[in-house]
Short mmCIF file of C-alpha atoms and ligand atoms in Angstrom, two decimals:
data_model
loop_
_atom_site.label_atom_id
_atom_site.label_comp_id
_atom_site.label_asym_id
_atom_site.label_seq_id
_atom_site.Cartn_x
_atom_site.Cartn_y
_atom_site.Cartn_z
CA MET A 437 102.32 -162.41 139.11
CA GLU A 438 101.90 -159.04 137.44
CA LYS A 439 101.06 -159.12 133.75
CA ASN A 440 101.86 -156.62 131.03
CA PHE A 441 99.87 -155.65 127.97
CA TYR A 442 101.00 -153.88 124.82
CA ILE A 443 98.38 -152.17 122.66
CA GLU A 444 98.82 -150.62 119.24
CA THR A 445 96.02 -148.64 117.65
CA PHE A 446 95.56 -148.01 113.94
CA GLY A 447 93.06 -145.75 112.22
CA CYS A 448 90.83 -143.01 113.51
CA GLN A 449 89.86 -141.52 116.83
CA MET A 450 87.02 -144.06 117.15
CA ASN A 451 89.65 -146.74 117.51
CA GLU A 452 91.72 -144.58 119.86
CA TYR A 453 88.69 -144.13 122.04
CA ASP A 454 87.95 -147.87 122.03
CA SER A 455 91.60 -148.53 122.92
CA GLU A 456 91.31 -146.16 125.89
CA LYS A 457 88.37 -148.27 127.06
CA ILE A 458 90.28 -151.52 126.49
CA SER A 459 93.23 -150.19 128.49
CA GLY A 460 90.86 -149.12 131.27
CA MET A 461 89.34 -152.58 131.51
CA LEU A 462 92.72 -154.33 131.49
CA LYS A 463 94.10 -152.08 134.20
CA ASN A 464 91.09 -153.03 136.32
CA LEU A 465 92.25 -156.62 135.87
CA ASP A 466 95.70 -155.67 137.20
CA TYR A 467 97.38 -155.68 133.82
CA LYS A 468 100.05 -153.01 133.42
CA GLU A 469 100.60 -151.22 130.11
CA THR A 470 104.05 -151.59 128.56
CA GLU A 471 105.65 -149.84 125.59
CA ASP A 472 108.05 -152.72 125.14
CA ILE A 473 106.35 -155.39 123.08
CA LYS A 474 108.90 -158.03 124.12
CA SER A 475 107.93 -157.74 127.77
CA ALA A 476 104.19 -158.13 127.06
CA ASP A 477 102.07 -161.08 128.13
CA LEU A 478 99.19 -159.79 126.04
CA ILE A 479 99.53 -157.99 122.69
CA ILE A 480 96.53 -156.23 121.18
CA TYR A 481 96.26 -154.75 117.72
CA ASN A 482 93.21 -152.52 117.31
CA THR A 483 92.97 -152.40 113.53
CA CYS A 484 91.72 -150.21 110.69
CA LEU A 485 90.33 -151.21 107.28
CA ILE A 486 89.91 -147.79 105.69
CA ARG A 487 92.63 -148.24 103.03
CA LYS A 488 94.65 -151.18 101.78
CA ASN A 489 97.83 -149.79 103.36
CA ALA A 490 96.17 -149.81 106.81
CA GLU A 491 95.49 -153.49 106.23
CA ASN A 492 99.05 -154.12 105.06
CA LYS A 493 100.41 -152.51 108.22
CA LEU A 494 98.69 -155.18 110.30
CA TYR A 495 100.06 -157.98 108.12
CA GLY A 496 103.56 -156.58 108.58
CA LYS A 497 103.14 -156.55 112.36
CA LEU A 498 101.68 -160.05 112.47
CA GLY A 499 104.46 -161.42 110.29
CA ALA A 500 107.04 -159.96 112.63
CA LEU A 501 105.29 -161.45 115.68
CA LYS A 502 105.47 -165.02 114.52
CA LYS A 503 108.90 -165.53 116.08
CA LEU A 504 108.05 -163.87 119.41
CA LYS A 505 104.91 -165.96 119.62
CA SER A 506 106.84 -169.20 119.07
CA GLU A 507 109.42 -168.28 121.72
CA LYS A 508 106.90 -167.30 124.39
CA ASP A 509 104.37 -170.04 125.03
CA ASP A 510 101.87 -168.14 127.13
CA LEU A 511 101.86 -164.91 125.11
CA ILE A 512 98.29 -163.96 124.18
CA LEU A 513 97.76 -162.22 120.86
CA ALA A 514 94.48 -160.39 120.23
CA VAL A 515 93.44 -158.70 116.98
CA GLY A 516 90.41 -156.46 117.05
CA GLY A 517 88.69 -153.40 115.65
CA CYS A 518 87.59 -152.80 112.08
CA ILE A 519 89.52 -155.46 110.09
CA PRO A 520 87.90 -158.53 111.70
CA GLN A 521 84.46 -157.11 110.90
CA ASN A 522 85.01 -158.18 107.29
CA ASP A 523 84.30 -161.91 106.88
CA GLU A 524 86.61 -162.55 103.97
CA ILE A 525 89.59 -160.70 105.39
CA ARG A 526 89.06 -162.23 108.84
CA ASN A 527 89.08 -165.71 107.34
CA TYR A 528 92.23 -164.90 105.42
CA ILE A 529 93.91 -163.73 108.63
CA LEU A 530 92.79 -166.80 110.56
CA GLU A 531 94.31 -169.01 107.91
CA LYS A 532 97.52 -167.09 107.36
CA TYR A 533 98.26 -166.28 111.03
CA PRO A 534 97.01 -169.33 112.97
CA PHE A 535 98.91 -168.18 116.08
CA ILE A 536 96.36 -165.43 116.85
CA ASP A 537 94.47 -166.29 120.06
CA ILE A 538 91.62 -163.82 120.18
CA ILE A 539 89.67 -161.95 117.54
CA PHE A 540 87.19 -159.27 118.52
CA GLY A 541 85.32 -156.56 116.61
CA THR A 542 84.18 -152.95 116.97
CA ASN A 543 81.02 -154.04 118.77
CA THR A 544 82.59 -156.67 121.03
CA PHE A 545 85.81 -155.09 122.33
CA TYR A 546 84.22 -154.66 125.75
CA ARG A 547 84.15 -158.47 126.08
CA LEU A 548 87.95 -158.75 125.85
CA PRO A 549 88.49 -159.46 129.61
CA GLU A 550 85.96 -162.29 129.40
CA MET A 551 87.60 -163.62 126.24
CA ILE A 552 91.00 -163.61 127.92
CA SER A 553 89.75 -165.77 130.77
CA LYS A 554 87.96 -168.08 128.35
CA HIS A 555 91.21 -168.39 126.42
CA LEU A 556 93.18 -169.20 129.56
CA ASN A 557 90.74 -171.97 130.44
CA ASN A 558 90.70 -173.44 126.98
CA ASN A 559 94.13 -172.76 125.62
CA ASN A 560 94.55 -173.87 122.04
CA ASP A 561 91.47 -172.70 120.18
CA VAL A 562 91.24 -169.29 118.64
CA LEU A 563 88.32 -167.34 120.08
CA VAL A 564 86.31 -165.19 117.68
CA GLU A 565 83.57 -162.88 118.95
CA LEU A 566 81.92 -160.45 116.58
CA GLU A 567 78.66 -158.62 116.06
CA LYS A 568 77.85 -157.05 112.70
CA ASN A 569 75.51 -154.40 113.98
CA SER A 570 75.01 -153.60 117.60
CA SER A 571 72.50 -151.53 119.47
CA SER A 572 74.74 -151.52 122.53
CA LEU A 573 76.34 -148.21 123.49
CA ASN A 574 78.82 -149.70 125.99
CA GLU A 575 78.10 -147.14 128.67
CA ASN A 576 80.05 -147.08 131.93
CA LEU A 577 83.24 -148.81 130.86
CA PRO A 578 86.34 -147.61 132.69
CA THR A 579 88.68 -145.48 130.58
CA ILE A 580 92.37 -144.79 130.85
CA ARG A 581 92.93 -141.51 129.12
CA LYS A 582 96.11 -140.61 127.29
CA TYR A 583 96.15 -137.04 128.66
CA ASP A 584 94.93 -135.47 131.93
CA HIS A 585 93.83 -132.22 130.32
CA LYS A 586 92.03 -133.20 127.13
CA ALA A 587 89.63 -136.03 126.40
CA LEU A 588 87.94 -137.74 123.48
CA ILE A 589 84.23 -138.35 123.99
CA ASN A 590 82.23 -140.47 121.63
CA ILE A 591 78.82 -138.92 121.15
CA MET A 592 77.68 -141.40 118.51
CA TYR A 593 78.75 -144.63 116.91
CA GLY A 594 78.51 -145.94 113.37
CA CYS A 595 77.62 -144.28 110.10
CA ASN A 596 74.56 -144.25 107.84
CA ASN A 597 76.04 -142.50 104.86
CA PHE A 598 77.42 -145.28 102.73
CA CYS A 599 79.79 -143.12 100.71
CA SER A 600 80.46 -145.41 97.77
CA TYR A 601 84.20 -145.83 98.54
CA CYS A 602 84.01 -146.37 102.29
CA VAL A 603 84.04 -149.43 104.58
CA VAL A 604 83.11 -147.64 107.80
CA PRO A 605 79.33 -148.27 107.61
CA HIS A 606 80.23 -151.95 107.20
CA THR A 607 82.74 -152.09 110.07
CA ARG A 608 80.93 -149.84 112.52
CA GLY A 609 77.25 -150.44 111.77
CA ARG A 610 74.43 -147.90 111.79
CA GLU A 611 74.41 -144.53 113.57
CA ARG A 612 73.61 -144.70 117.28
CA SER A 613 73.61 -141.47 119.28
CA ARG A 614 74.44 -141.65 122.96
CA ASP A 615 71.98 -140.20 125.41
CA SER A 616 72.81 -136.51 125.92
CA GLU A 617 72.52 -136.85 129.71
CA ASP A 618 75.18 -139.58 129.69
CA ILE A 619 77.49 -137.43 127.57
CA LEU A 620 77.00 -134.35 129.75
CA THR A 621 77.50 -136.34 132.97
CA GLU A 622 80.75 -137.72 131.58
CA ILE A 623 81.99 -134.25 130.61
CA LYS A 624 81.01 -132.75 134.00
CA LEU A 625 83.00 -135.47 135.71
CA LEU A 626 86.00 -134.73 133.48
CA ALA A 627 85.70 -131.00 134.22
CA SER A 628 85.69 -131.75 137.96
CA GLN A 629 88.89 -133.76 137.45
CA GLY A 630 90.59 -130.77 135.82
CA PHE A 631 90.12 -131.57 132.12
CA LYS A 632 90.07 -128.39 130.02
CA GLU A 633 89.32 -129.63 126.52
CA VAL A 634 86.86 -132.15 125.11
CA THR A 635 86.63 -133.46 121.56
CA LEU A 636 83.19 -134.75 120.66
CA LEU A 637 83.62 -137.71 118.32
CA GLY A 638 81.53 -139.31 115.63
CA GLN A 639 81.81 -140.20 111.95
CA ASN A 640 79.32 -137.43 111.32
CA VAL A 641 78.74 -135.41 114.50
CA ASN A 642 76.36 -132.97 112.80
CA SER A 643 73.80 -135.75 112.47
CA TYR A 644 73.86 -136.35 116.24
CA GLY A 645 70.33 -137.04 117.52
CA ASN A 646 68.79 -137.93 114.15
CA ASP A 647 68.27 -141.51 115.32
CA ILE A 648 66.48 -140.54 118.53
CA GLU A 649 63.05 -139.02 118.89
CA GLY A 650 62.72 -135.33 119.63
CA ASP A 651 64.44 -132.14 118.58
CA TYR A 652 67.64 -132.51 120.55
CA LYS A 653 70.42 -132.22 117.96
CA PHE A 654 74.14 -131.46 117.81
CA THR A 655 73.75 -127.70 118.34
CA GLN A 656 71.76 -128.25 121.56
CA LEU A 657 74.43 -130.64 122.79
CA LEU A 658 77.17 -128.08 122.08
CA GLU A 659 75.17 -125.40 123.91
CA GLU A 660 74.95 -127.58 127.00
CA VAL A 661 78.63 -128.55 126.90
CA GLU A 662 79.44 -124.84 126.65
CA ASP A 663 77.69 -124.30 130.01
CA ILE A 664 79.93 -126.74 131.87
CA ASP A 665 82.32 -124.84 134.15
CA GLY A 666 85.96 -125.81 133.81
CA ILE A 667 85.74 -126.91 130.18
CA GLU A 668 87.53 -124.18 128.24
CA ARG A 669 87.76 -125.68 124.77
CA ILE A 670 85.31 -127.74 122.78
CA ARG A 671 86.28 -129.54 119.59
CA TYR A 672 84.28 -131.92 117.41
CA VAL A 673 85.15 -134.23 114.54
CA SER A 674 84.09 -134.98 111.78
CA SER A 675 81.43 -132.81 110.22
CA HIS A 676 79.71 -133.96 107.04
CA PRO A 677 78.92 -130.99 104.77
CA LYS A 678 75.41 -132.27 104.05
CA ASP A 679 74.50 -131.79 107.74
CA VAL A 680 76.09 -128.41 108.46
CA GLY A 681 73.07 -126.16 108.98
CA ASP A 682 72.63 -122.45 109.68
CA ASP A 683 71.68 -122.99 113.35
CA PHE A 684 75.01 -124.72 113.88
CA ILE A 685 76.96 -121.93 112.13
CA ASP A 686 75.04 -119.33 114.19
CA PHE A 687 75.98 -121.13 117.35
CA LEU A 688 79.66 -121.23 116.34
CA SER A 689 79.58 -117.47 115.84
CA ARG A 690 78.25 -116.94 119.41
CA SER A 691 80.20 -119.63 121.21
CA LYS A 692 83.04 -118.69 123.54
CA LYS A 693 84.40 -122.20 123.92
CA VAL A 694 83.98 -124.03 120.63
CA CYS A 695 87.35 -123.71 118.89
CA ASN A 696 87.68 -121.78 115.65
CA HIS A 697 88.41 -124.93 113.69
CA ILE A 698 86.23 -127.25 111.63
CA HIS A 699 87.24 -130.47 109.93
CA LEU A 700 84.95 -130.60 106.91
CA PRO A 701 85.95 -133.34 104.47
CA ILE A 702 85.27 -132.36 100.84
CA GLN A 703 86.78 -135.47 99.12
CA SER A 704 86.59 -134.00 95.59
CA GLY A 705 85.98 -130.67 93.88
CA SER A 706 83.97 -132.20 91.06
CA SER A 707 80.21 -132.30 91.57
CA LYS A 708 80.05 -135.29 89.22
CA VAL A 709 82.53 -137.26 91.33
CA LEU A 710 80.82 -136.15 94.56
CA LYS A 711 77.55 -137.53 93.23
CA GLU A 712 79.20 -140.85 92.40
CA MET A 713 80.75 -140.87 95.85
CA ASN A 714 77.23 -140.51 97.28
CA ARG A 715 78.29 -137.47 99.29
CA LYS A 716 74.95 -135.65 98.85
CA TYR A 717 76.40 -132.17 98.25
CA SER A 718 77.84 -130.37 95.22
CA LYS A 719 80.98 -128.30 94.89
CA GLU A 720 78.79 -125.18 95.06
CA ASP A 721 77.07 -126.37 98.26
CA TYR A 722 80.45 -126.92 99.87
CA LEU A 723 81.82 -123.54 98.85
CA LEU A 724 78.69 -121.84 100.15
CA ILE A 725 79.08 -123.49 103.57
CA ILE A 726 82.67 -122.39 103.95
CA GLU A 727 81.78 -118.88 102.82
CA LYS A 728 79.18 -118.73 105.61
CA LEU A 729 81.63 -120.18 108.12
CA LYS A 730 84.31 -117.65 107.22
CA LYS A 731 81.81 -114.80 107.52
CA SER A 732 80.43 -115.95 110.87
CA VAL A 733 83.49 -117.18 112.74
CA PRO A 734 86.53 -114.89 112.83
CA ASN A 735 89.78 -116.64 111.81
CA ILE A 736 88.06 -119.97 111.36
CA SER A 737 90.49 -122.63 110.32
CA ILE A 738 89.13 -125.15 107.82
CA SER A 739 90.72 -128.53 107.34
CA THR A 740 89.52 -131.21 104.98
CA ASP A 741 90.04 -134.65 103.45
CA PHE A 742 90.64 -135.44 99.78
CA ILE A 743 90.53 -138.65 97.82
CA VAL A 744 92.33 -138.59 94.47
CA GLY A 745 91.89 -141.18 91.75
CA PHE A 746 88.30 -142.15 92.52
CA PRO A 747 87.06 -144.48 89.73
CA GLY A 748 86.17 -142.56 86.59
CA GLU A 749 87.86 -139.33 87.78
CA THR A 750 88.88 -137.44 84.62
CA GLU A 751 91.60 -134.81 84.21
CA GLU A 752 88.81 -132.18 84.20
CA ASP A 753 87.35 -133.54 87.44
CA PHE A 754 90.77 -133.42 89.05
CA GLU A 755 91.34 -129.85 87.75
CA GLU A 756 88.14 -128.89 89.57
CA THR A 757 89.59 -130.28 92.79
CA LEU A 758 92.67 -128.09 92.33
CA GLU A 759 90.42 -125.13 91.55
CA VAL A 760 88.48 -125.63 94.79
CA CYS A 761 91.77 -125.73 96.73
CA ARG A 762 92.70 -122.33 95.32
CA GLU A 763 89.27 -120.94 96.11
CA ALA A 764 88.74 -122.45 99.56
CA GLU A 765 92.27 -121.79 100.87
CA PHE A 766 92.31 -124.71 103.30
CA ASP A 767 94.37 -124.45 106.48
CA ALA A 768 95.20 -128.16 106.53
CA ALA A 769 94.19 -131.35 104.77
CA PHE A 770 94.54 -135.10 104.87
CA THR A 771 95.09 -136.38 101.36
CA PHE A 772 94.46 -139.95 100.28
CA ILE A 773 94.94 -142.00 97.15
CA TYR A 774 91.74 -143.89 96.40
CA SER A 775 91.98 -147.47 97.64
CA ILE A 776 89.64 -150.25 96.54
CA ARG A 777 87.73 -151.54 99.57
CA PRO A 778 85.74 -154.73 99.97
CA ASP A 779 81.93 -154.56 99.82
CA THR A 780 81.89 -151.04 98.37
CA PRO A 781 80.19 -150.05 95.09
CA ALA A 782 83.19 -147.96 93.96
CA GLY A 783 85.51 -150.92 94.51
CA LYS A 784 83.51 -152.96 91.99
CA ARG A 785 83.74 -150.36 89.22
CA GLU A 786 85.62 -151.27 86.06
CA ASP A 787 86.90 -147.75 85.42
CA GLN A 788 89.59 -147.76 88.13
CA ILE A 789 92.31 -145.16 87.63
CA ASP A 790 95.82 -146.23 86.77
CA ASP A 791 98.21 -146.15 89.74
CA LYS A 792 100.68 -143.89 87.97
CA ILE A 793 97.99 -141.31 87.24
CA LYS A 794 96.75 -141.52 90.82
CA HIS A 795 100.23 -140.74 92.12
CA GLU A 796 100.76 -137.88 89.65
CA ARG A 797 97.46 -136.31 90.71
CA PHE A 798 98.27 -136.85 94.35
CA ASN A 799 101.57 -134.98 93.99
CA LYS A 800 99.90 -132.15 92.09
CA LEU A 801 97.32 -131.85 94.85
CA LEU A 802 100.03 -131.52 97.49
CA GLU A 803 101.87 -128.93 95.38
CA THR A 804 98.67 -126.91 95.32
CA LEU A 805 97.79 -127.31 98.99
CA TYR A 806 101.12 -126.88 100.78
CA PRO A 807 101.89 -123.28 99.79
CA THR A 808 98.46 -122.28 101.14
CA PHE A 809 99.07 -124.05 104.46
CA TYR A 810 102.33 -122.14 104.74
CA GLU A 811 100.74 -118.81 103.78
CA LYS A 812 97.98 -119.34 106.32
CA ASN A 813 100.53 -120.07 109.02
CA LEU A 814 102.58 -117.06 107.99
CA ALA A 815 99.64 -114.84 108.97
CA TYR A 816 100.35 -115.90 112.57
CA LYS A 817 103.92 -114.66 112.59
CA GLY A 818 104.32 -111.97 115.27
CA LYS A 819 100.89 -112.74 116.76
CA VAL A 820 100.16 -114.17 120.21
CA VAL A 821 98.06 -117.34 120.44
CA LYS A 822 96.68 -119.29 123.38
CA VAL A 823 98.16 -122.77 123.48
CA LEU A 824 96.94 -125.76 125.48
CA VAL A 825 100.19 -127.51 126.32
CA ASP A 826 100.13 -131.25 125.56
CA GLU A 827 103.60 -132.67 126.15
CA VAL A 828 107.35 -132.34 125.96
CA SER A 829 108.37 -131.93 122.33
CA LYS A 830 109.47 -135.19 120.67
CA SER A 831 112.58 -133.64 119.16
CA LYS A 832 113.88 -131.39 121.98
CA ASP A 833 113.74 -132.05 125.75
CA ASP A 834 113.43 -128.43 126.80
CA TYR A 835 110.64 -127.68 124.30
CA LEU A 836 106.92 -128.16 124.72
CA THR A 837 104.23 -128.89 122.16
CA GLY A 838 100.61 -127.84 122.24
CA ARG A 839 97.75 -126.73 120.04
CA SER A 840 96.27 -123.34 119.31
CA ALA A 841 92.47 -122.99 119.23
CA SER A 842 92.67 -123.15 115.43
CA ASN A 843 94.31 -126.57 115.89
CA ARG A 844 97.81 -125.52 114.86
CA ILE A 845 100.69 -127.37 116.45
CA VAL A 846 102.88 -124.92 118.38
CA HIS A 847 106.42 -125.61 119.64
CA PHE A 848 108.07 -123.38 122.23
CA LYS A 849 110.68 -123.50 124.97
CA GLY A 850 109.23 -124.13 128.42
CA ASN A 851 109.18 -126.15 131.60
CA LYS A 852 107.13 -129.33 131.72
CA ASP A 853 105.11 -127.96 134.68
CA LEU A 854 103.16 -126.12 132.00
CA ILE A 855 101.72 -129.33 130.54
CA GLY A 856 97.92 -129.18 130.77
CA LYS A 857 97.87 -125.38 131.10
CA ILE A 858 96.76 -122.77 128.58
CA VAL A 859 99.62 -120.33 127.96
CA ASN A 860 100.23 -117.38 125.63
CA VAL A 861 102.85 -117.93 122.95
CA LYS A 862 104.19 -115.30 120.55
CA ILE A 863 104.82 -116.84 117.14
CA THR A 864 108.33 -116.21 115.84
CA ASN A 865 108.66 -118.69 113.01
CA VAL A 866 106.32 -120.83 110.92
CA LYS A 867 106.51 -123.98 108.83
CA THR A 868 103.94 -125.75 106.64
CA TRP A 869 102.80 -128.03 109.47
CA PHE A 870 103.54 -126.11 112.68
CA LEU A 871 104.32 -122.82 114.39
CA GLU A 872 107.25 -121.95 116.67
CA GLY A 873 107.22 -119.28 119.33
CA VAL A 874 108.16 -118.00 122.78
CA LEU A 875 106.16 -117.74 126.00
CA THR A 876 104.81 -114.25 126.57
CA GLU A 877 102.68 -112.20 128.98
CA GLU A 878 101.20 -110.23 126.08
CA ASP A 879 97.47 -110.56 125.37
CA ALA A 880 96.45 -113.22 122.88
CA TYR A 881 95.02 -112.46 119.46
CA GLU A 882 93.27 -115.79 119.32
N1 SAH B 248 83.36 -139.90 108.57
C1 SAH B 248 84.37 -139.05 108.12
C2 SAH B 248 85.56 -139.73 107.48
C3 SAH B 248 86.08 -140.99 108.06
S1 SAH B 248 87.25 -141.85 107.09
C4 SAH B 248 83.73 -138.17 107.07
O1 SAH B 248 83.02 -138.64 106.20
O2 SAH B 248 83.99 -137.00 107.12
C5 SAH B 248 88.52 -140.64 106.88
C6 SAH B 248 88.85 -140.34 105.48
O3 SAH B 248 89.41 -141.46 104.84
C7 SAH B 248 87.69 -139.95 104.59
O4 SAH B 248 87.29 -138.64 104.77
C8 SAH B 248 88.27 -140.19 103.21
O5 SAH B 248 88.94 -139.04 102.74
C9 SAH B 248 89.29 -141.29 103.45
N2 SAH B 248 88.85 -142.55 102.85
C10 SAH B 248 87.78 -143.29 103.16
N3 SAH B 248 87.67 -144.37 102.35
C11 SAH B 248 88.73 -144.31 101.50
C12 SAH B 248 89.19 -145.13 100.42
N4 SAH B 248 88.52 -146.19 100.04
N5 SAH B 248 90.31 -144.75 99.77
C13 SAH B 248 90.99 -143.65 100.14
N6 SAH B 248 90.61 -142.84 101.15
C14 SAH B 248 89.49 -143.16 101.82
FE1 SF4 B 249 82.74 -143.22 105.42
FE2 SF4 B 249 81.16 -141.45 104.32
FE3 SF4 B 249 80.53 -142.48 106.69
FE4 SF4 B 249 82.56 -140.79 106.47
S1 SF4 B 249 80.42 -140.32 106.09
S2 SF4 B 249 82.55 -142.71 107.59
S3 SF4 B 249 83.40 -141.30 104.49
S4 SF4 B 249 80.62 -143.58 104.75
FE1 F3S B 250 89.66 -147.17 110.24
FE2 F3S B 250 87.62 -148.19 111.45
FE3 F3S B 250 88.28 -145.69 111.90
S1 F3S B 250 88.17 -148.53 109.35
S2 F3S B 250 89.23 -145.05 109.99
S3 F3S B 250 89.47 -147.43 112.42
S4 F3S B 250 86.23 -146.51 111.82
#
């Protein structure tokens, strides 16, 4: 009998990529994906530990599943990804939600099919398979991709940076770069299948190659991806400011395919806080990098991440963050309230910031950022941009949604045959988070 699986992914693109691999493996086992959790024979939560609220989301889901699980005897429930990598939290989950059948981690997700058959042979026990640090790169797993025109490609796994607030080095292990030949072969295959855009993924893509012998680094990889016929857009995420070098910026200025967008998390505008975060750059270093980027790459769009309320952050420190926002004029940003994480040095500090102050600072940060996002979008009004069309708009059936090279979301009226194509759209109206426009034959400005 045909079986259905339901998968929900939390967290970053690393998890999305792993989920694409999980879906690929399950489809090879004749499982069909369903969006309706009630019709699933297998439910998988691929989890995230980055902030407490990501953790709470899982608990909410698990609580709600208790009933379904008791009604459906043979339902298999698997929890994987970053949360189970933490011993204490995993043990808490095992105790509180004894109806979970399978627990896997970031380094063992590829064993899920095997775990499912083990579970079926040995019904009642919960199966836990984890590896703290893995040298495996999980090459050659089948992938079911969400889109037919754009793809996520992991170029490296893990993180070596140990920012003092962050769990990722603990959940994902040390940096491991994939072999460049494997990456290029994968992208060539995608190009031959009609994919137009690739996003090269890693916690810190600019340190690609540092863990392997030789001089082959991120810029060389980009150069070779650029030479692949059929690929029209190259994106990459994330870049750590400490690793953004001049050779990389030079390449961006010459490249025809790398998009004019960089996601360059700053976290704080105070050099004192940055030092305590173990970010290895100062406010001045950061501002210098974006000055170079703006000079070298026309219309470059710069997005960033902020954490407010890091332990010991004073009013003056926070003022510096606001000051940097005014100076840098970011195009977009993800903003986070500092969350205490297990096993991190910042989490153990005594000088945690009061919740009320954290929220006040958070709101002030948004008040400073949003008008700039809007202003930056306003500069596009009346201009024509090239848009890679992703899907039918969620709010209106006869509208499409895509992204400009600078990573702006663009909505416009059009037929769904255009999905996967690059079209020219003239911008007629702008909002803080997206642009609206109409299809046009006019030449594109960007
Ligand atoms: N590797 C990427 C970031 C991955 S995590 C980089 O360093 O650029 C994504 C973002 O989550 C981080 O940039 C940071 O802003 C935020 N974040 C990480 N740990 C956090 C914590 N403990 N509390 C709040 N936000 C956090
Ligand atoms: Fe976390 Fe820092 Fe690594 Fe990013 S670079 S994943 S913030 S430790
Ligand atoms: Fe979350 Fe793990 Fe990514 S903790 S942000 S899913 S690496």
